[in-house]
mmCIF file of C-alpha atoms in Angstrom:
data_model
loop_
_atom_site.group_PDB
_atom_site.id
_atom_site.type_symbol
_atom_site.label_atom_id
_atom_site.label_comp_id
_atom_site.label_asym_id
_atom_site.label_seq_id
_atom_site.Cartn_x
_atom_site.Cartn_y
_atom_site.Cartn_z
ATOM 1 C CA UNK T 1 -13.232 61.494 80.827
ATOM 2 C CA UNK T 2 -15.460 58.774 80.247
ATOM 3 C CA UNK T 3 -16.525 56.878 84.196
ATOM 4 C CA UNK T 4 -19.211 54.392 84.213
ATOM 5 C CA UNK T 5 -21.188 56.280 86.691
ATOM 6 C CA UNK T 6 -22.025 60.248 86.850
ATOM 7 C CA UNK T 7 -19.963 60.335 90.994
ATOM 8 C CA UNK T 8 -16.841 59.234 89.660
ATOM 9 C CA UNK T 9 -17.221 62.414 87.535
ATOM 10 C CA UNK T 10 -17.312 64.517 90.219
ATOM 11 C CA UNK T 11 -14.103 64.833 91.201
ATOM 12 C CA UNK T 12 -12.011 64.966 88.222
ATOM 13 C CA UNK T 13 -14.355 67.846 87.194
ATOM 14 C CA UNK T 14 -13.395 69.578 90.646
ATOM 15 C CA UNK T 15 -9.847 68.933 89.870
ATOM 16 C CA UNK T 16 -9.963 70.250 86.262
ATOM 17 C CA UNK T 17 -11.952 73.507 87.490
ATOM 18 C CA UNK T 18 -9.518 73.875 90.598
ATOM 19 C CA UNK T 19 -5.871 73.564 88.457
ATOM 20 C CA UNK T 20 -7.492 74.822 85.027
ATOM 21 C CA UNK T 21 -7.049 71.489 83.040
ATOM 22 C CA UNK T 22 -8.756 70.817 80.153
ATOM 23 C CA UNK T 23 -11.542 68.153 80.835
ATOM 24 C CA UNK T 24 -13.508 66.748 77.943
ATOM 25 C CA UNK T 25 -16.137 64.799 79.578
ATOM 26 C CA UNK T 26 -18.023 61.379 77.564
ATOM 27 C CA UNK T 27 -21.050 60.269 79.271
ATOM 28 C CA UNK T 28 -23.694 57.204 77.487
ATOM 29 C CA UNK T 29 -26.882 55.947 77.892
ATOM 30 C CA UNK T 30 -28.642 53.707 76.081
ATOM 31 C CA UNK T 31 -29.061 55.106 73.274
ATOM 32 C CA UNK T 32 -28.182 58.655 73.997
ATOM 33 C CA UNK T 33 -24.568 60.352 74.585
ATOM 34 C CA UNK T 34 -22.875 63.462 75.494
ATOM 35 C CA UNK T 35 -19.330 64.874 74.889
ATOM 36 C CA UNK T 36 -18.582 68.306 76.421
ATOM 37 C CA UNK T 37 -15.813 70.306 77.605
ATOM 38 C CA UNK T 38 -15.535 71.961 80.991
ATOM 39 C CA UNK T 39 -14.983 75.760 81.604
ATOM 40 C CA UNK T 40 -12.316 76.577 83.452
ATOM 41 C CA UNK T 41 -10.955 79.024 86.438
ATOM 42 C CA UNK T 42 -9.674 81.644 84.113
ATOM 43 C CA UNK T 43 -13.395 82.583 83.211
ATOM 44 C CA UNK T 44 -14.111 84.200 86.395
ATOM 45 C CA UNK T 45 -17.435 85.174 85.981
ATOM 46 C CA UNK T 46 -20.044 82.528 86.087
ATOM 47 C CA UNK T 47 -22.334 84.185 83.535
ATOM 48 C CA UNK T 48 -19.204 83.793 80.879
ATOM 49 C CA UNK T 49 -17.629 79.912 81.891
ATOM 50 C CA UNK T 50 -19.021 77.631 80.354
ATOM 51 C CA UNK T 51 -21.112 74.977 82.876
ATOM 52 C CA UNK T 52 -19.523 71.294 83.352
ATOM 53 C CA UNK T 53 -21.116 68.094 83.914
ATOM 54 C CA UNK T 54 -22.951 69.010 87.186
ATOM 55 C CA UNK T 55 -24.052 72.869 86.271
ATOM 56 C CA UNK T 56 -27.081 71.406 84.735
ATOM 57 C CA UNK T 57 -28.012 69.440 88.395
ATOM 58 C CA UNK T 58 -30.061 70.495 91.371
ATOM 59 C CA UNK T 59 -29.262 67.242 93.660
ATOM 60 C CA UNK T 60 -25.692 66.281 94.875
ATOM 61 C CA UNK T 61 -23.382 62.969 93.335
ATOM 62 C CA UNK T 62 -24.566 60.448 95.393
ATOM 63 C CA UNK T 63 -24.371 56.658 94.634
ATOM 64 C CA UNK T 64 -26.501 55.959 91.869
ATOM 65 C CA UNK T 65 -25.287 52.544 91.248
ATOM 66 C CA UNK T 66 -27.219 51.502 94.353
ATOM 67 C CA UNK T 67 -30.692 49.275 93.855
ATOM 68 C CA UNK T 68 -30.510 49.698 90.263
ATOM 69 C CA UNK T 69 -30.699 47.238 87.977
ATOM 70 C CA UNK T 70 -28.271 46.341 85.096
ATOM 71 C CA UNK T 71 -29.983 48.511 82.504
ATOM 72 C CA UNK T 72 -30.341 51.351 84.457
ATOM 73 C CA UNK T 73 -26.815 51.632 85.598
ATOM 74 C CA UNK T 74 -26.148 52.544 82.111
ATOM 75 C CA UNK T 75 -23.527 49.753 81.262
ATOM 76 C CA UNK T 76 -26.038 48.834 78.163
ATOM 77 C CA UNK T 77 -25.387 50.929 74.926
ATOM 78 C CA UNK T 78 -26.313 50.102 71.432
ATOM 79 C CA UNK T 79 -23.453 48.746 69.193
ATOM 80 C CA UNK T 80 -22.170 51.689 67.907
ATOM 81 C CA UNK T 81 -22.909 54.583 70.533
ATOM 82 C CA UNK T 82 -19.644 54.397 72.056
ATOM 83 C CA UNK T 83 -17.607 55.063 68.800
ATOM 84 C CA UNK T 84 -19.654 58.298 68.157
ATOM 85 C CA UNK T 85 -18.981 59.308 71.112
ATOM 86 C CA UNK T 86 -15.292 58.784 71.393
ATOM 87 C CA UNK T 87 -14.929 60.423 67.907
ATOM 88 C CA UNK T 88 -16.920 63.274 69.232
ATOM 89 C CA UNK T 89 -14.773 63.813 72.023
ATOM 90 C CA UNK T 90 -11.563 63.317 69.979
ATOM 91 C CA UNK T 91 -13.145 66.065 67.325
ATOM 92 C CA UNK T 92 -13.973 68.804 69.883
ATOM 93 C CA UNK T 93 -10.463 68.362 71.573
ATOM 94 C CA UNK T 94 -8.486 68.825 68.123
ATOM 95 C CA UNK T 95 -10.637 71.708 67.549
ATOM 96 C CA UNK T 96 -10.001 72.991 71.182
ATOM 97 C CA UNK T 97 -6.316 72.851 70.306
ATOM 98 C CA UNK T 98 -6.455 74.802 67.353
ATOM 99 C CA UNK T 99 -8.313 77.707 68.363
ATOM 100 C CA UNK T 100 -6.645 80.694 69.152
ATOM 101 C CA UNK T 101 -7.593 80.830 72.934
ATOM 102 C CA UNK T 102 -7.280 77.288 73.492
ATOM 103 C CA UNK T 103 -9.726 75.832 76.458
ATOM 104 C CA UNK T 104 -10.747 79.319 77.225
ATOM 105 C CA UNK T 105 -12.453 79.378 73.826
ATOM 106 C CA UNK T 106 -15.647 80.877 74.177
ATOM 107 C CA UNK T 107 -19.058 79.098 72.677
ATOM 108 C CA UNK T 108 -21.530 80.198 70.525
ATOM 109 C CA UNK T 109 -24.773 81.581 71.818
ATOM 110 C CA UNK T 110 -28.344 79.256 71.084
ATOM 111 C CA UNK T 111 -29.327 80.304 67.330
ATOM 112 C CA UNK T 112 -32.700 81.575 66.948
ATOM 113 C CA UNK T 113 -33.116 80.734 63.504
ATOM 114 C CA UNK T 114 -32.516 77.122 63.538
ATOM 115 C CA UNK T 115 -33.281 75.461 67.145
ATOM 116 C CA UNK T 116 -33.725 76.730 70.432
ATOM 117 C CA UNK T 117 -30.613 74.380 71.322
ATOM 118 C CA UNK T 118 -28.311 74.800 68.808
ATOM 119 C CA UNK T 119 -26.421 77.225 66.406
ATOM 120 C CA UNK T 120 -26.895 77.342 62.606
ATOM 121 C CA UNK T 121 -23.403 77.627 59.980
ATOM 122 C CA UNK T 122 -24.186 81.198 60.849
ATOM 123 C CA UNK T 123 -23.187 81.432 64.156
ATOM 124 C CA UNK T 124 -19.696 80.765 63.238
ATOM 125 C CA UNK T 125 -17.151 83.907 63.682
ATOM 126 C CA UNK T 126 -13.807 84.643 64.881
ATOM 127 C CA UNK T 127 -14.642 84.328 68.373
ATOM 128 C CA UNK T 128 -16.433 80.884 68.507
ATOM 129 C CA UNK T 129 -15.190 79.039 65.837
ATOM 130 C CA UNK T 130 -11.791 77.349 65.312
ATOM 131 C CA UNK T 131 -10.061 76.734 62.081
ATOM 132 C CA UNK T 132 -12.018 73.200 62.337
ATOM 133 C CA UNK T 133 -15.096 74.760 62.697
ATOM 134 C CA UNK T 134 -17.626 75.855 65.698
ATOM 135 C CA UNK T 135 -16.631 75.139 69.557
ATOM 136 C CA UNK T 136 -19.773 73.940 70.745
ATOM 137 C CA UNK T 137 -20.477 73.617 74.752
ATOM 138 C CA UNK T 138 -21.994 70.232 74.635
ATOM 139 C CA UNK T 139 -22.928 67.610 71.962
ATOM 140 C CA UNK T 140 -26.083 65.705 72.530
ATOM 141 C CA UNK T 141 -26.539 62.621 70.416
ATOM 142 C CA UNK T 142 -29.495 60.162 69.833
ATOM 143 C CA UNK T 143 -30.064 57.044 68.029
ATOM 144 C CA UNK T 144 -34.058 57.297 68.836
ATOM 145 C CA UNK T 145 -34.223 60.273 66.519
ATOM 146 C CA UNK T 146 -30.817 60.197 64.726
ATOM 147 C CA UNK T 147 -30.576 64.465 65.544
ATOM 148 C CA UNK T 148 -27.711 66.080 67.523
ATOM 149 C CA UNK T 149 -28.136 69.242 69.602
ATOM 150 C CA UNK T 150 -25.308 71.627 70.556
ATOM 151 C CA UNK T 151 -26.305 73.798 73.807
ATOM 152 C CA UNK T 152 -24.514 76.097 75.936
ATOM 153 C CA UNK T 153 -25.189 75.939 79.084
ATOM 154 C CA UNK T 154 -23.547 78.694 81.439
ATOM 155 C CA UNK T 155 -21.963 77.899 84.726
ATOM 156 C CA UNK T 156 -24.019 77.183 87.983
ATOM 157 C CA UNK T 157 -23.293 79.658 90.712
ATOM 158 C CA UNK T 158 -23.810 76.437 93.392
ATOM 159 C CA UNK T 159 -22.944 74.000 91.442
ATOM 160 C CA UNK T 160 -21.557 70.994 93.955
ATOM 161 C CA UNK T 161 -18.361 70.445 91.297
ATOM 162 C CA UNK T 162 -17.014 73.632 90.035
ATOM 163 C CA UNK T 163 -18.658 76.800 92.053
ATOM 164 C CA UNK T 164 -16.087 78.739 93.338
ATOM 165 C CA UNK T 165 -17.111 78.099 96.958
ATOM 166 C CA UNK T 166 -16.380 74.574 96.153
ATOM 167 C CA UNK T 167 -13.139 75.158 94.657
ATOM 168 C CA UNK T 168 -11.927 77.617 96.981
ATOM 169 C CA UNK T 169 -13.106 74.782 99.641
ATOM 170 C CA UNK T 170 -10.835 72.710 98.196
ATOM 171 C CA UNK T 171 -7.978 74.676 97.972
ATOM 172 C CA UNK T 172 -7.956 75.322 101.338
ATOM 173 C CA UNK T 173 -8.484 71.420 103.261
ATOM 174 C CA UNK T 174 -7.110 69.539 100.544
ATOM 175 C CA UNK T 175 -7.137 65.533 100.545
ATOM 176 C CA UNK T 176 -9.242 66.268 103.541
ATOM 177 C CA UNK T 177 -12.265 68.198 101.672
ATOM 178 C CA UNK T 178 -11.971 64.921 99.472
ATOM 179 C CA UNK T 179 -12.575 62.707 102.129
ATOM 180 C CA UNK T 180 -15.475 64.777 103.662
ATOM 181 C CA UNK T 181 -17.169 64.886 100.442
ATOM 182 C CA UNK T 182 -16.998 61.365 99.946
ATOM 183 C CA UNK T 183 -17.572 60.298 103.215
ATOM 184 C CA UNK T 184 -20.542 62.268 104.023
ATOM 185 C CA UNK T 185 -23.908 62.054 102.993
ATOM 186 C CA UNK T 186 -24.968 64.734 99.956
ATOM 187 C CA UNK T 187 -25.794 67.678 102.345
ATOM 188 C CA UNK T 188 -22.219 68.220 102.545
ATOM 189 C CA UNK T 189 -21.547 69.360 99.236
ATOM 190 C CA UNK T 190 -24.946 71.154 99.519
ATOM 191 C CA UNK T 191 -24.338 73.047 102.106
ATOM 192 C CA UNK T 192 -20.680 73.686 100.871
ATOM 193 C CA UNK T 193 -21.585 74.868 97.555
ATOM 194 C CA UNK T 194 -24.770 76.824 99.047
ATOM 195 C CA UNK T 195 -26.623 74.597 96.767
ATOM 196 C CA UNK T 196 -29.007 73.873 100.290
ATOM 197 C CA UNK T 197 -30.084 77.413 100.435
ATOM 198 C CA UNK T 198 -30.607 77.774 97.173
ATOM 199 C CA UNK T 199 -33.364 75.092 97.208
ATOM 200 C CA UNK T 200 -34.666 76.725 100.782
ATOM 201 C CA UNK T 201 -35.202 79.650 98.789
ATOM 202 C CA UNK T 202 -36.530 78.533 96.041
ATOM 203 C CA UNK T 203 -39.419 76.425 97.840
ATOM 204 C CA UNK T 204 -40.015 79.544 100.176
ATOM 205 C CA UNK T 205 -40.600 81.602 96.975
ATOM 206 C CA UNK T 206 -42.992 78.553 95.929
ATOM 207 C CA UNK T 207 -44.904 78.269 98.741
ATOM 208 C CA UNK T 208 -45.246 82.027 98.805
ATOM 209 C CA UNK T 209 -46.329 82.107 95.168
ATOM 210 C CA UNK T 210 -49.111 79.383 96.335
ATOM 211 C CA UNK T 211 -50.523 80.963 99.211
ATOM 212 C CA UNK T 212 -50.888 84.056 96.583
ATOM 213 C CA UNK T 213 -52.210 82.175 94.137
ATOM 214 C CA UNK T 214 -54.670 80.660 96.912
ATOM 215 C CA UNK T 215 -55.998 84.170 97.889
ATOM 216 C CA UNK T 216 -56.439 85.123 94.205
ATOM 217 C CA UNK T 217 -58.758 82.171 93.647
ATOM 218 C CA UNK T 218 -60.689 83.109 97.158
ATOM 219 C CA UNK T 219 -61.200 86.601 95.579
ATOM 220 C CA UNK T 220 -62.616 84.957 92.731
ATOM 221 C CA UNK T 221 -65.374 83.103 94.687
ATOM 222 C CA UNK T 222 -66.478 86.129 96.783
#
C-alpha cells in the first residue's frame, strides 16, 4: 500500500483488519520512510496484534492535503528514498511468506541491549524470525542520519482504523459506515472508535493532576 496521503490509508487498513488480508503499508517523507505490516483479526487481543498505520495516532484521518503547500504534502522525496522503500516492503513480504505462521507471525519484543527501538541478531528465535531472518513490526528509515529502527508497536484499543468497535461497525452498515466516515467530519470515527472519550478522559485526569499539583505548591508557600 503505498497512497500519497495518510486518509487514503485509512480504509484499505479497515478493510485488511475487517477480512484478515495481508496489508504491507509504504509511507515517505522527505527524507524519511516507513514499511510495515498490519496485524490482523485473528490476533484477538489487542495487547498481542500488532498496531497498523493509525495505532500510533491520537487525531482522526482528516484531509491533510488541504492549505498545505507542495513540500509538505509529501510528494517531494530525495532520489533514491522510494527504491528503499519499495525493496523494504518487497523484503518483509517474502519473509512474511515464508514464516511458518504466515501474517499472523508474531514480532520481536524492543531489545534492551542494543536500542530502545529495535532488536539486536539476538532477538531472533523460532517464534519471530523467518527462514529470511527477523519479522520486524515496522521499518523506519532516514537519509538525515543514514540509521534504521525496527519498533513494535502494539495495537490501539480506539484506534479510528482497526479497533474492533470500528470493525465490528463496519461489518454491520457496510458501504454505508463508508460513506458516514467519509462524509462526516472526524468526530465520527472518534466517537465510533471511542477514541472521543478516551481524550475526555485523559484531559480530566490532566486537569485533575493540575489542580493537585496546584495545592501541593500552595502547601509549599504556607
Amino acid at each position: 500500500l503505498l497512497t500519497d496521503t495518510r486518509e487514503s490509508r485509512w480504509l484499505p487498513a479497515l478493510l485488511a483488519r475487517s477480512y484478515s488480508k495481508m496489508l504491507i503499508n509504504a509511507a515517505l517523507g522527505f527524507d524519511s520512510w516507513l514499511v510495515m505490516r498490519h496485524g490482523l483479526s485473528t490476533c484477538t487481543s489487542t495487547k498481542s496484534r500488532l498496531g497498523c498505520y493509525f495505532c500510533s495516532d491520537i487525531v482522526a484521518p482528516e484531509n491533510s492535503m488541504k492549505d498545505r503547500t507542495l513540500d509538505q504534502q509529501c510528494t517531494v522525496t530525495r532520489p533514491g528514498l522510494a527504491n528503499i522503500a519499495a525493496s523494504m516492503a518487497v523484503e518483509l513480504m517474502v519473509s512474511l511468506l515464508h514464516h511458518e505462521d504466515g501474517v499472523d507471525a508474531p514480532a520481536p519484543a524492543p531489545s534492551t541491549t542494543s536500542t530502545s527501538y529495535s532488536p539486536g541478531i539476538g532477538a531472533q528465535n523460532d517464534n519471530v524470525s523467518s527462514p529470511l531472518g527477523i519479522m520486524p513490526h515496522q521499518i523506519r528509515g532516514s537519509l538525515t542520519s543514514y540509521t534504521l529502527m525496527t519498533p513494535t508497536i502494539p495495537a490501539f484499543q480506539c484506534c479510528t482504523a482497526c479497533s474492533d468497535a470500528v470493525v465490528d461497525a463496519y461489518k454491520k452498515d457496510g458501504y454505508e459506515f463508508v460513506k458516514k466516515a467519509c462524509c462526516s467530519d472526524s468526530t465520527f470515527l472518534k466517537d465510533v472508535s471511542g477514541l472521543s472519550a478516551f481524550q475526555e478522559e485523559a484531559a480530566a485526569k490532566m486537569e485533575a493532576f493540575m489542580e493537585e499539583e496546584d495545592d501541593w505548591d500552595l502547601e509549599d508557600e504556607e
